[in-house]
Amino acid sequence: AQSVAQPEDQVNVAEGNPLTVKCTYSVSGNPYLFWYVQYPNRGLQFLLKYITGDNLVKGSYGFEAEFNKSQTSFHLKKPSALVSDSALYFCAVRDKAGGSYIPTFGRGTSLIVHP
Amino acid sequence: DTAVSQTPKYLVTQMGNDKSIKCEQNLGHDTMYWYKQDSKKFLKIMFSYNNKELIINETVPNRFSPKSPDKAHLNLHINSLELGDSAVYFCASSQDPLPNEQFFGPGTRLTVL
């Protein structure tokens, strides 16, 4: 069975500093990995995905993520954090089962960017 | 244009009642989903439909029944509501069968009193 782990409930970073939100995964087949962001009282918004190809994936709002197969990780990064990046971030994996790509989400990491 | 819309946004009801939440997407996607997000923000998939056919049915009480009249709509009907059903319910869609990203609705906050 597939699973996603986000080891940190909360990440605190100062504005202007680089940020990393961690994600590790476990799948039986090829990993299809996603990051989503959720602002308060809103639905999730897609940030970026890894399907195949380059291990460094660039996404919306200056975010990027690095796929590391040997460490089964897909950490989300941004070179310079903004206060407006403060939100809840979800890592997700889709693994094929019975002909469908079933999505599984991590428990979420709350990112707090301090001015 | 709203890509994935849900109604109502808020739903407050008494235990034992039956209620429905509606979802519509105008993205032309083939697959739609229902998720439940609990008070700790944990997101759990409930159901998924592909072209009106149920393809994912997680361990959800049979008081919950999804219905997809066409591929642009996926409704969720809940019978005999319980206190533990209080949560935010999200509808989402994606263009499958490839493992593409999902587009989420704004959520329906259900409160059972």
mmCIF file with all atom_site columns, C-alpha atoms in Angstrom:
data_model
loop_
_atom_site.group_PDB
_atom_site.id
_atom_site.type_symbol
_atom_site.label_atom_id
_atom_site.label_alt_id
_atom_site.label_comp_id
_atom_site.label_asym_id
_atom_site.label_entity_id
_atom_site.label_seq_id
_atom_site.pdbx_PDB_ins_code
_atom_site.Cartn_x
_atom_site.Cartn_y
_atom_site.Cartn_z
_atom_site.occupancy
_atom_site.B_iso_or_equiv
_atom_site.pdbx_formal_charge
_atom_site.auth_seq_id
_atom_site.auth_comp_id
_atom_site.auth_asym_id
_atom_site.auth_atom_id
_atom_site.pdbx_PDB_model_num
ATOM 1   C CA . ALA A 1 1   ? 0.000   0.000  0.000   1.00 0.00 ? 1   ALA A CA 1
ATOM 2   C CA . GLN A 1 2   ? 1.175   3.502  -0.739  1.00 0.00 ? 2   GLN A CA 1
ATOM 3   C CA . SER A 1 3   ? 1.880   6.048  1.961   1.00 0.00 ? 3   SER A CA 1
ATOM 4   C CA . VAL A 1 4   ? 3.146   9.579  2.394   1.00 0.00 ? 4   VAL A CA 1
ATOM 5   C CA . ALA A 1 5   ? 4.893   11.005 5.437   1.00 0.00 ? 5   ALA A CA 1
ATOM 6   C CA . GLN A 1 6   ? 5.320   14.639 6.299   1.00 0.00 ? 6   GLN A CA 1
ATOM 7   C CA . PRO A 1 7   ? 7.484   14.457 9.425   1.00 0.00 ? 7   PRO A CA 1
ATOM 8   C CA . GLU A 1 8   ? 6.989   18.060 10.536  1.00 0.00 ? 8   GLU A CA 1
ATOM 9   C CA . ASP A 1 9   ? 3.633   19.368 11.720  1.00 0.00 ? 9   ASP A CA 1
ATOM 10  C CA . GLN A 1 10  ? 4.958   22.901 11.525  1.00 0.00 ? 10  GLN A CA 1
ATOM 11  C CA . VAL A 1 11  ? 7.857   24.709 9.888   1.00 0.00 ? 11  VAL A CA 1
ATOM 12  C CA . ASN A 1 12  ? 8.870   28.196 10.967  1.00 0.00 ? 12  ASN A CA 1
ATOM 13  C CA . VAL A 1 13  ? 11.066  30.387 8.798   1.00 0.00 ? 13  VAL A CA 1
ATOM 14  C CA . ALA A 1 14  ? 11.929  34.063 8.632   1.00 0.00 ? 14  ALA A CA 1
ATOM 15  C CA . GLU A 1 15  ? 10.895  36.052 5.597   1.00 0.00 ? 15  GLU A CA 1
ATOM 16  C CA . GLY A 1 16  ? 13.642  36.101 2.994   1.00 0.00 ? 16  GLY A CA 1
ATOM 17  C CA . ASN A 1 17  ? 15.185  32.850 4.201   1.00 0.00 ? 17  ASN A CA 1
ATOM 18  C CA . PRO A 1 18  ? 15.041  29.609 2.237   1.00 0.00 ? 18  PRO A CA 1
ATOM 19  C CA . LEU A 1 19  ? 12.374  27.124 3.226   1.00 0.00 ? 19  LEU A CA 1
ATOM 20  C CA . THR A 1 20  ? 12.070  23.354 3.010   1.00 0.00 ? 20  THR A CA 1
ATOM 21  C CA . VAL A 1 21  ? 8.991   21.266 3.707   1.00 0.00 ? 21  VAL A CA 1
ATOM 22  C CA . LYS A 1 22  ? 9.787   17.569 3.877   1.00 0.00 ? 22  LYS A CA 1
ATOM 23  C CA . CYS A 1 23  ? 7.963   14.630 2.318   1.00 0.00 ? 23  CYS A CA 1
ATOM 24  C CA . THR A 1 24  ? 8.832   10.951 2.018   1.00 0.00 ? 24  THR A CA 1
ATOM 25  C CA . TYR A 1 25  ? 6.792   8.336  0.257   1.00 0.00 ? 25  TYR A CA 1
ATOM 26  C CA . SER A 1 26  ? 6.302   4.625  -0.207  1.00 0.00 ? 26  SER A CA 1
ATOM 27  C CA . VAL A 1 27  ? 4.791   3.109  -3.356  1.00 0.00 ? 27  VAL A CA 1
ATOM 28  C CA . SER A 1 28  ? 4.845   -0.257 -5.064  1.00 0.00 ? 28  SER A CA 1
ATOM 29  C CA . GLY A 1 29  ? 5.259   1.100  -8.581  1.00 0.00 ? 29  GLY A CA 1
ATOM 30  C CA . ASN A 1 30  ? 6.435   4.340  -10.138 1.00 0.00 ? 30  ASN A CA 1
ATOM 31  C CA . PRO A 1 31  ? 5.898   7.332  -7.852  1.00 0.00 ? 31  PRO A CA 1
ATOM 32  C CA . TYR A 1 32  ? 3.660   10.123 -9.094  1.00 0.00 ? 32  TYR A CA 1
ATOM 33  C CA . LEU A 1 33  ? 4.175   12.919 -6.579  1.00 0.00 ? 33  LEU A CA 1
ATOM 34  C CA . PHE A 1 34  ? 2.367   16.193 -5.955  1.00 0.00 ? 34  PHE A CA 1
ATOM 35  C CA . TRP A 1 35  ? 2.447   19.229 -3.703  1.00 0.00 ? 35  TRP A CA 1
ATOM 36  C CA . TYR A 1 36  ? -0.656  21.235 -2.840  1.00 0.00 ? 36  TYR A CA 1
ATOM 37  C CA . VAL A 1 37  ? -1.184  24.332 -0.719  1.00 0.00 ? 37  VAL A CA 1
ATOM 38  C CA . GLN A 1 38  ? -4.239  25.169 1.360   1.00 0.00 ? 38  GLN A CA 1
ATOM 39  C CA . TYR A 1 39  ? -4.927  28.697 2.591   1.00 0.00 ? 39  TYR A CA 1
ATOM 40  C CA . PRO A 1 40  ? -7.366  29.156 5.483   1.00 0.00 ? 40  PRO A CA 1
ATOM 41  C CA . ASN A 1 41  ? -10.964 28.316 4.617   1.00 0.00 ? 41  ASN A CA 1
ATOM 42  C CA . ARG A 1 42  ? -10.026 27.429 1.052   1.00 0.00 ? 42  ARG A CA 1
ATOM 43  C CA . GLY A 1 43  ? -9.689  24.311 -1.059  1.00 0.00 ? 43  GLY A CA 1
ATOM 44  C CA . LEU A 1 44  ? -6.327  22.829 -1.969  1.00 0.00 ? 44  LEU A CA 1
ATOM 45  C CA . GLN A 1 45  ? -4.393  24.374 -4.842  1.00 0.00 ? 45  GLN A CA 1
ATOM 46  C CA . PHE A 1 46  ? -1.945  22.452 -6.990  1.00 0.00 ? 46  PHE A CA 1
ATOM 47  C CA . LEU A 1 47  ? 1.678   23.645 -6.788  1.00 0.00 ? 47  LEU A CA 1
ATOM 48  C CA . LEU A 1 48  ? 3.755   21.140 -8.730  1.00 0.00 ? 48  LEU A CA 1
ATOM 49  C CA . LYS A 1 49  ? 4.164   17.492 -9.644  1.00 0.00 ? 49  LYS A CA 1
ATOM 50  C CA . TYR A 1 50  ? 6.747   14.882 -10.534 1.00 0.00 ? 50  TYR A CA 1
ATOM 51  C CA . ILE A 1 51  ? 5.719   12.270 -13.070 1.00 0.00 ? 51  ILE A CA 1
ATOM 52  C CA . THR A 1 52  ? 8.970   11.528 -14.869 1.00 0.00 ? 52  THR A CA 1
ATOM 53  C CA . GLY A 1 53  ? 12.039  13.344 -16.173 1.00 0.00 ? 53  GLY A CA 1
ATOM 54  C CA . ASP A 1 54  ? 14.155  15.914 -14.341 1.00 0.00 ? 54  ASP A CA 1
ATOM 55  C CA . ASN A 1 55  ? 14.448  15.374 -10.609 1.00 0.00 ? 55  ASN A CA 1
ATOM 56  C CA . LEU A 1 56  ? 14.086  19.114 -9.942  1.00 0.00 ? 56  LEU A CA 1
ATOM 57  C CA . VAL A 1 57  ? 10.553  20.238 -10.614 1.00 0.00 ? 57  VAL A CA 1
ATOM 58  C CA . LYS A 1 58  ? 9.519   23.893 -10.719 1.00 0.00 ? 58  LYS A CA 1
ATOM 59  C CA . GLY A 1 59  ? 6.033   25.012 -9.861  1.00 0.00 ? 59  GLY A CA 1
ATOM 60  C CA . SER A 1 60  ? 3.809   27.932 -8.972  1.00 0.00 ? 60  SER A CA 1
ATOM 61  C CA . TYR A 1 61  ? 4.760   30.924 -6.794  1.00 0.00 ? 61  TYR A CA 1
ATOM 62  C CA . GLY A 1 62  ? 8.500   30.197 -7.017  1.00 0.00 ? 62  GLY A CA 1
ATOM 63  C CA . PHE A 1 63  ? 8.279   26.778 -5.382  1.00 0.00 ? 63  PHE A CA 1
ATOM 64  C CA . GLU A 1 64  ? 10.302  23.797 -6.505  1.00 0.00 ? 64  GLU A CA 1
ATOM 65  C CA . ALA A 1 65  ? 10.704  20.226 -5.352  1.00 0.00 ? 65  ALA A CA 1
ATOM 66  C CA . GLU A 1 66  ? 13.460  17.681 -5.680  1.00 0.00 ? 66  GLU A CA 1
ATOM 67  C CA . PHE A 1 67  ? 12.652  14.060 -6.379  1.00 0.00 ? 67  PHE A CA 1
ATOM 68  C CA . ASN A 1 68  ? 15.175  11.724 -4.760  1.00 0.00 ? 68  ASN A CA 1
ATOM 69  C CA . LYS A 1 69  ? 14.518  8.092  -5.623  1.00 0.00 ? 69  LYS A CA 1
ATOM 70  C CA . SER A 1 70  ? 17.163  6.592  -3.353  1.00 0.00 ? 70  SER A CA 1
ATOM 71  C CA . GLN A 1 71  ? 15.851  8.468  -0.338  1.00 0.00 ? 71  GLN A CA 1
ATOM 72  C CA . THR A 1 72  ? 12.205  8.176  -1.468  1.00 0.00 ? 72  THR A CA 1
ATOM 73  C CA . SER A 1 73  ? 11.777  11.882 -0.819  1.00 0.00 ? 73  SER A CA 1
ATOM 74  C CA . PHE A 1 74  ? 10.106  14.799 -2.542  1.00 0.00 ? 74  PHE A CA 1
ATOM 75  C CA . HIS A 1 75  ? 10.924  17.873 -0.459  1.00 0.00 ? 75  HIS A CA 1
ATOM 76  C CA . LEU A 1 76  ? 9.340   21.214 -1.295  1.00 0.00 ? 76  LEU A CA 1
ATOM 77  C CA . LYS A 1 77  ? 11.670  24.214 -1.418  1.00 0.00 ? 77  LYS A CA 1
ATOM 78  C CA . LYS A 1 78  ? 11.704  27.918 -2.025  1.00 0.00 ? 78  LYS A CA 1
ATOM 79  C CA . PRO A 1 79  ? 14.852  30.087 -2.078  1.00 0.00 ? 79  PRO A CA 1
ATOM 80  C CA . SER A 1 80  ? 13.290  33.088 -0.348  1.00 0.00 ? 80  SER A CA 1
ATOM 81  C CA . ALA A 1 81  ? 10.147  32.791 1.771   1.00 0.00 ? 81  ALA A CA 1
ATOM 82  C CA . LEU A 1 82  ? 7.358   35.370 1.815   1.00 0.00 ? 82  LEU A CA 1
ATOM 83  C CA . VAL A 1 83  ? 4.907   36.025 4.638   1.00 0.00 ? 83  VAL A CA 1
ATOM 84  C CA . SER A 1 84  ? 2.168   35.257 2.123   1.00 0.00 ? 84  SER A CA 1
ATOM 85  C CA . ASP A 1 85  ? 3.560   31.693 1.767   1.00 0.00 ? 85  ASP A CA 1
ATOM 86  C CA . SER A 1 86  ? 2.195   30.937 5.239   1.00 0.00 ? 86  SER A CA 1
ATOM 87  C CA . ALA A 1 87  ? -0.308  28.127 4.691   1.00 0.00 ? 87  ALA A CA 1
ATOM 88  C CA . LEU A 1 88  ? -0.848  24.392 5.032   1.00 0.00 ? 88  LEU A CA 1
ATOM 89  C CA . TYR A 1 89  ? 1.133   22.268 2.580   1.00 0.00 ? 89  TYR A CA 1
ATOM 90  C CA . PHE A 1 90  ? 0.222   18.753 1.519   1.00 0.00 ? 90  PHE A CA 1
ATOM 91  C CA . CYS A 1 91  ? 2.362   16.191 -0.220  1.00 0.00 ? 91  CYS A CA 1
ATOM 92  C CA . ALA A 1 92  ? 0.490   13.526 -2.173  1.00 0.00 ? 92  ALA A CA 1
ATOM 93  C CA . VAL A 1 93  ? 1.253   10.389 -4.132  1.00 0.00 ? 93  VAL A CA 1
ATOM 94  C CA . ARG A 1 94  ? -0.807  8.568  -6.722  1.00 0.00 ? 94  ARG A CA 1
ATOM 95  C CA . ASP A 1 95  ? -0.158  4.870  -7.154  1.00 0.00 ? 95  ASP A CA 1
ATOM 96  C CA . LYS A 1 96  ? -1.856  2.585  -9.616  1.00 0.00 ? 96  LYS A CA 1
ATOM 97  C CA . ALA A 1 97  ? -4.257  0.068  -8.134  1.00 0.00 ? 97  ALA A CA 1
ATOM 98  C CA . GLY A 1 98  ? -6.910  -1.785 -10.083 1.00 0.00 ? 98  GLY A CA 1
ATOM 99  C CA . GLY A 1 99  ? -6.586  0.492  -13.079 1.00 0.00 ? 99  GLY A CA 1
ATOM 100 C CA . SER A 1 100 ? -6.949  3.730  -11.123 1.00 0.00 ? 100 SER A CA 1
ATOM 101 C CA . TYR A 1 101 ? -4.365  6.106  -9.721  1.00 0.00 ? 101 TYR A CA 1
ATOM 102 C CA . ILE A 1 102 ? -5.480  6.335  -6.121  1.00 0.00 ? 102 ILE A CA 1
ATOM 103 C CA . PRO A 1 103 ? -4.364  9.540  -4.378  1.00 0.00 ? 103 PRO A CA 1
ATOM 104 C CA . THR A 1 104 ? -2.969  9.471  -0.852  1.00 0.00 ? 104 THR A CA 1
ATOM 105 C CA . PHE A 1 105 ? -2.185  12.670 1.032   1.00 0.00 ? 105 PHE A CA 1
ATOM 106 C CA . GLY A 1 106 ? 0.241   13.337 3.837   1.00 0.00 ? 106 GLY A CA 1
ATOM 107 C CA . ARG A 1 107 ? -1.008  14.819 7.082   1.00 0.00 ? 107 ARG A CA 1
ATOM 108 C CA . GLY A 1 108 ? 0.020   18.330 6.063   1.00 0.00 ? 108 GLY A CA 1
ATOM 109 C CA . THR A 1 109 ? 2.711   20.741 7.270   1.00 0.00 ? 109 THR A CA 1
ATOM 110 C CA . SER A 1 110 ? 1.842   24.182 8.500   1.00 0.00 ? 110 SER A CA 1
ATOM 111 C CA . LEU A 1 111 ? 4.337   26.717 7.169   1.00 0.00 ? 111 LEU A CA 1
ATOM 112 C CA . ILE A 1 112 ? 4.680   29.917 9.145   1.00 0.00 ? 112 ILE A CA 1
ATOM 113 C CA . VAL A 1 113 ? 6.789   32.682 7.681   1.00 0.00 ? 113 VAL A CA 1
ATOM 114 C CA . HIS A 1 114 ? 7.681   35.397 10.180  1.00 0.00 ? 114 HIS A CA 1
ATOM 115 C CA . PRO A 1 115 ? 8.188   38.995 9.040   1.00 0.00 ? 115 PRO A CA 1
ATOM 116 C CA . ASP B 2 1   ? -15.117 31.171 -14.005 1.00 0.00 ? 1   ASP B CA 1
ATOM 117 C CA . THR B 2 2   ? -15.277 28.752 -11.085 1.00 0.00 ? 2   THR B CA 1
ATOM 118 C CA . ALA B 2 3   ? -13.585 25.487 -12.050 1.00 0.00 ? 3   ALA B CA 1
ATOM 119 C CA . VAL B 2 4   ? -14.971 23.275 -9.261  1.00 0.00 ? 4   VAL B CA 1
ATOM 120 C CA . SER B 2 5   ? -17.945 24.542 -7.299  1.00 0.00 ? 5   SER B CA 1
ATOM 121 C CA . GLN B 2 6   ? -19.764 23.111 -4.305  1.00 0.00 ? 6   GLN B CA 1
ATOM 122 C CA . THR B 2 7   ? -23.061 23.932 -2.650  1.00 0.00 ? 7   THR B CA 1
ATOM 123 C CA . PRO B 2 8   ? -23.750 24.716 0.062   1.00 0.00 ? 8   PRO B CA 1
ATOM 124 C CA . LYS B 2 9   ? -20.648 26.298 1.565   1.00 0.00 ? 9   LYS B CA 1
ATOM 125 C CA . TYR B 2 10  ? -21.933 25.798 5.103   1.00 0.00 ? 10  TYR B CA 1
ATOM 126 C CA . LEU B 2 11  ? -24.367 23.189 6.378   1.00 0.00 ? 11  LEU B CA 1
ATOM 127 C CA . VAL B 2 12  ? -25.582 23.053 9.973   1.00 0.00 ? 12  VAL B CA 1
ATOM 128 C CA . THR B 2 13  ? -28.011 20.296 10.862  1.00 0.00 ? 13  THR B CA 1
ATOM 129 C CA . GLN B 2 14  ? -29.264 18.049 13.635  1.00 0.00 ? 14  GLN B CA 1
ATOM 130 C CA . MET B 2 15  ? -28.196 14.464 14.282  1.00 0.00 ? 15  MET B CA 1
ATOM 131 C CA . GLY B 2 16  ? -30.295 11.957 12.409  1.00 0.00 ? 16  GLY B CA 1
ATOM 132 C CA . ASN B 2 17  ? -31.107 14.241 9.494   1.00 0.00 ? 17  ASN B CA 1
ATOM 133 C CA . ASP B 2 18  ? -30.332 13.501 5.838   1.00 0.00 ? 18  ASP B CA 1
ATOM 134 C CA . LYS B 2 19  ? -28.434 16.047 3.757   1.00 0.00 ? 19  LYS B CA 1
ATOM 135 C CA . SER B 2 20  ? -26.841 16.412 0.346   1.00 0.00 ? 20  SER B CA 1
ATOM 136 C CA . ILE B 2 21  ? -23.849 18.313 -0.988  1.00 0.00 ? 21  ILE B CA 1
ATOM 137 C CA . LYS B 2 22  ? -23.579 19.106 -4.676  1.00 0.00 ? 22  LYS B CA 1
ATOM 138 C CA . CYS B 2 23  ? -20.455 19.456 -6.807  1.00 0.00 ? 23  CYS B CA 1
ATOM 139 C CA . GLU B 2 24  ? -19.977 20.620 -10.367 1.00 0.00 ? 24  GLU B CA 1
ATOM 140 C CA . GLN B 2 25  ? -16.851 21.028 -12.475 1.00 0.00 ? 25  GLN B CA 1
ATOM 141 C CA . ASN B 2 26  ? -16.550 22.894 -15.763 1.00 0.00 ? 26  ASN B CA 1
ATOM 142 C CA . LEU B 2 27  ? -13.059 21.672 -16.633 1.00 0.00 ? 27  LEU B CA 1
ATOM 143 C CA . GLY B 2 28  ? -14.187 18.787 -18.815 1.00 0.00 ? 28  GLY B CA 1
ATOM 144 C CA . HIS B 2 29  ? -12.452 16.291 -16.522 1.00 0.00 ? 29  HIS B CA 1
ATOM 145 C CA . ASP B 2 30  ? -13.336 12.621 -16.496 1.00 0.00 ? 30  ASP B CA 1
ATOM 146 C CA . THR B 2 31  ? -12.770 11.901 -12.827 1.00 0.00 ? 31  THR B CA 1
ATOM 147 C CA . MET B 2 32  ? -14.295 13.423 -9.702  1.00 0.00 ? 32  MET B CA 1
ATOM 148 C CA . TYR B 2 33  ? -13.667 12.799 -6.012  1.00 0.00 ? 33  TYR B CA 1
ATOM 149 C CA . TRP B 2 34  ? -15.033 13.397 -2.549  1.00 0.00 ? 34  TRP B CA 1
ATOM 150 C CA . TYR B 2 35  ? -12.660 14.002 0.353   1.00 0.00 ? 35  TYR B CA 1
ATOM 151 C CA . LYS B 2 36  ? -13.269 14.500 4.058   1.00 0.00 ? 36  LYS B CA 1
ATOM 152 C CA . GLN B 2 37  ? -10.996 16.845 6.018   1.00 0.00 ? 37  GLN B CA 1
ATOM 153 C CA . ASP B 2 38  ? -11.248 16.465 9.767   1.00 0.00 ? 38  ASP B CA 1
ATOM 154 C CA . SER B 2 39  ? -10.575 18.991 12.498  1.00 0.00 ? 39  SER B CA 1
ATOM 155 C CA . LYS B 2 40  ? -6.854  18.128 12.446  1.00 0.00 ? 40  LYS B CA 1
ATOM 156 C CA . LYS B 2 41  ? -6.774  18.909 8.705   1.00 0.00 ? 41  LYS B CA 1
ATOM 157 C CA . PHE B 2 42  ? -6.197  15.276 7.765   1.00 0.00 ? 42  PHE B CA 1
ATOM 158 C CA . LEU B 2 43  ? -7.479  14.691 4.228   1.00 0.00 ? 43  LEU B CA 1
ATOM 159 C CA . LYS B 2 44  ? -9.047  11.341 3.430   1.00 0.00 ? 44  LYS B CA 1
ATOM 160 C CA . ILE B 2 45  ? -10.426 10.212 0.101   1.00 0.00 ? 45  ILE B CA 1
ATOM 161 C CA . MET B 2 46  ? -13.958 8.838  0.249   1.00 0.00 ? 46  MET B CA 1
ATOM 162 C CA . PHE B 2 47  ? -15.084 8.163  -3.313  1.00 0.00 ? 47  PHE B CA 1
ATOM 163 C CA . SER B 2 48  ? -14.031 8.631  -6.896  1.00 0.00 ? 48  SER B CA 1
ATOM 164 C CA . TYR B 2 49  ? -16.032 8.439  -10.103 1.00 0.00 ? 49  TYR B CA 1
ATOM 165 C CA . ASN B 2 50  ? -14.696 8.162  -13.624 1.00 0.00 ? 50  ASN B CA 1
ATOM 166 C CA . ASN B 2 51  ? -17.233 8.936  -16.342 1.00 0.00 ? 51  ASN B CA 1
ATOM 167 C CA . LYS B 2 52  ? -20.116 8.261  -13.939 1.00 0.00 ? 52  LYS B CA 1
ATOM 168 C CA . GLU B 2 53  ? -18.636 4.929  -12.828 1.00 0.00 ? 53  GLU B CA 1
ATOM 169 C CA . LEU B 2 54  ? -17.553 4.394  -9.213  1.00 0.00 ? 54  LEU B CA 1
ATOM 170 C CA . ILE B 2 55  ? -13.847 3.519  -9.174  1.00 0.00 ? 55  ILE B CA 1
ATOM 171 C CA . ILE B 2 56  ? -12.760 4.257  -5.604  1.00 0.00 ? 56  ILE B CA 1
ATOM 172 C CA . ASN B 2 57  ? -14.862 3.462  -2.574  1.00 0.00 ? 57  ASN B CA 1
ATOM 173 C CA . GLU B 2 58  ? -12.844 3.688  0.606   1.00 0.00 ? 58  GLU B CA 1
ATOM 174 C CA . THR B 2 59  ? -13.977 2.429  3.991   1.00 0.00 ? 59  THR B CA 1
ATOM 175 C CA . VAL B 2 60  ? -16.836 4.841  4.355   1.00 0.00 ? 60  VAL B CA 1
ATOM 176 C CA . PRO B 2 61  ? -20.073 4.076  6.231   1.00 0.00 ? 61  PRO B CA 1
ATOM 177 C CA . ASN B 2 62  ? -22.878 3.149  3.863   1.00 0.00 ? 62  ASN B CA 1
ATOM 178 C CA . ARG B 2 63  ? -24.797 6.163  5.160   1.00 0.00 ? 63  ARG B CA 1
ATOM 179 C CA . PHE B 2 64  ? -22.724 8.042  2.597   1.00 0.00 ? 64  PHE B CA 1
ATOM 180 C CA . SER B 2 65  ? -23.870 7.590  -0.976  1.00 0.00 ? 65  SER B CA 1
ATOM 181 C CA . PRO B 2 66  ? -22.334 9.365  -3.947  1.00 0.00 ? 66  PRO B CA 1
ATOM 182 C CA . LYS B 2 67  ? -24.264 9.946  -7.143  1.00 0.00 ? 67  LYS B CA 1
ATOM 183 C CA . SER B 2 68  ? -22.922 11.074 -10.485 1.00 0.00 ? 68  SER B CA 1
ATOM 184 C CA . PRO B 2 69  ? -25.685 12.058 -12.916 1.00 0.00 ? 69  PRO B CA 1
ATOM 185 C CA . ASP B 2 70  ? -23.079 13.005 -15.532 1.00 0.00 ? 70  ASP B CA 1
ATOM 186 C CA . LYS B 2 71  ? -19.334 13.404 -15.639 1.00 0.00 ? 71  LYS B CA 1
ATOM 187 C CA . ALA B 2 72  ? -19.511 17.078 -14.655 1.00 0.00 ? 72  ALA B CA 1
ATOM 188 C CA . HIS B 2 73  ? -21.471 16.458 -11.450 1.00 0.00 ? 73  HIS B CA 1
ATOM 189 C CA . LEU B 2 74  ? -20.826 14.410 -8.336  1.00 0.00 ? 74  LEU B CA 1
ATOM 190 C CA . ASN B 2 75  ? -23.188 14.727 -5.397  1.00 0.00 ? 75  ASN B CA 1
ATOM 191 C CA . LEU B 2 76  ? -22.841 13.315 -1.898  1.00 0.00 ? 76  LEU B CA 1
ATOM 192 C CA . HIS B 2 77  ? -25.869 12.258 0.101   1.00 0.00 ? 77  HIS B CA 1
ATOM 193 C CA . ILE B 2 78  ? -25.526 11.511 3.798   1.00 0.00 ? 78  ILE B CA 1
ATOM 194 C CA . ASN B 2 79  ? -28.231 9.669  5.736   1.00 0.00 ? 79  ASN B CA 1
ATOM 195 C CA . SER B 2 80  ? -28.769 9.664  9.484   1.00 0.00 ? 80  SER B CA 1
ATOM 196 C CA . LEU B 2 81  ? -26.096 12.228 10.219  1.00 0.00 ? 81  LEU B CA 1
ATOM 197 C CA . GLU B 2 82  ? -23.880 11.663 13.269  1.00 0.00 ? 82  GLU B CA 1
ATOM 198 C CA . LEU B 2 83  ? -21.743 14.028 15.314  1.00 0.00 ? 83  LEU B CA 1
ATOM 199 C CA . GLY B 2 84  ? -18.598 12.441 13.851  1.00 0.00 ? 84  GLY B CA 1
ATOM 200 C CA . ASP B 2 85  ? -19.649 13.460 10.370  1.00 0.00 ? 85  ASP B CA 1
ATOM 201 C CA . SER B 2 86  ? -18.820 17.064 11.214  1.00 0.00 ? 86  SER B CA 1
ATOM 202 C CA . ALA B 2 87  ? -15.950 18.017 8.912   1.00 0.00 ? 87  ALA B CA 1
ATOM 203 C CA . VAL B 2 88  ? -15.142 19.909 5.746   1.00 0.00 ? 88  VAL B CA 1
ATOM 204 C CA . TYR B 2 89  ? -15.994 17.970 2.608   1.00 0.00 ? 89  TYR B CA 1
ATOM 205 C CA . PHE B 2 90  ? -14.076 18.724 -0.566  1.00 0.00 ? 90  PHE B CA 1
ATOM 206 C CA . CYS B 2 91  ? -14.959 17.822 -4.095  1.00 0.00 ? 91  CYS B CA 1
ATOM 207 C CA . ALA B 2 92  ? -12.152 17.554 -6.651  1.00 0.00 ? 92  ALA B CA 1
ATOM 208 C CA . SER B 2 93  ? -11.649 16.615 -10.270 1.00 0.00 ? 93  SER B CA 1
ATOM 209 C CA . SER B 2 94  ? -8.794  15.524 -12.505 1.00 0.00 ? 94  SER B CA 1
ATOM 210 C CA . GLN B 2 95  ? -8.193  14.428 -16.057 1.00 0.00 ? 95  GLN B CA 1
ATOM 211 C CA . ASP B 2 96  ? -7.365  10.748 -15.788 1.00 0.00 ? 96  ASP B CA 1
ATOM 212 C CA . PRO B 2 97  ? -6.430  7.955  -16.492 1.00 0.00 ? 97  PRO B CA 1
ATOM 213 C CA . LEU B 2 98  ? -2.969  9.502  -16.305 1.00 0.00 ? 98  LEU B CA 1
ATOM 214 C CA . PRO B 2 99  ? -2.026  10.528 -12.733 1.00 0.00 ? 99  PRO B CA 1
ATOM 215 C CA . ASN B 2 100 ? -2.683  14.224 -13.194 1.00 0.00 ? 100 ASN B CA 1
ATOM 216 C CA . GLU B 2 101 ? -3.160  16.874 -10.548 1.00 0.00 ? 101 GLU B CA 1
ATOM 217 C CA . GLN B 2 102 ? -6.512  17.416 -8.884  1.00 0.00 ? 102 GLN B CA 1
ATOM 218 C CA . PHE B 2 103 ? -8.529  20.608 -8.818  1.00 0.00 ? 103 PHE B CA 1
ATOM 219 C CA . PHE B 2 104 ? -10.388 21.175 -5.569  1.00 0.00 ? 104 PHE B CA 1
ATOM 220 C CA . GLY B 2 105 ? -13.621 22.943 -4.773  1.00 0.00 ? 105 GLY B CA 1
ATOM 221 C CA . PRO B 2 106 ? -13.894 25.489 -1.946  1.00 0.00 ? 106 PRO B CA 1
ATOM 222 C CA . GLY B 2 107 ? -15.272 22.943 0.510   1.00 0.00 ? 107 GLY B CA 1
ATOM 223 C CA . THR B 2 108 ? -18.512 22.455 2.436   1.00 0.00 ? 108 THR B CA 1
ATOM 224 C CA . ARG B 2 109 ? -18.277 22.811 6.197   1.00 0.00 ? 109 ARG B CA 1
ATOM 225 C CA . LEU B 2 110 ? -20.760 20.390 7.741   1.00 0.00 ? 110 LEU B CA 1
ATOM 226 C CA . THR B 2 111 ? -21.643 20.819 11.393  1.00 0.00 ? 111 THR B CA 1
ATOM 227 C CA . VAL B 2 112 ? -23.843 18.196 13.035  1.00 0.00 ? 112 VAL B CA 1
ATOM 228 C CA . LEU B 2 113 ? -25.420 19.275 16.322  1.00 0.00 ? 113 LEU B CA 1
#
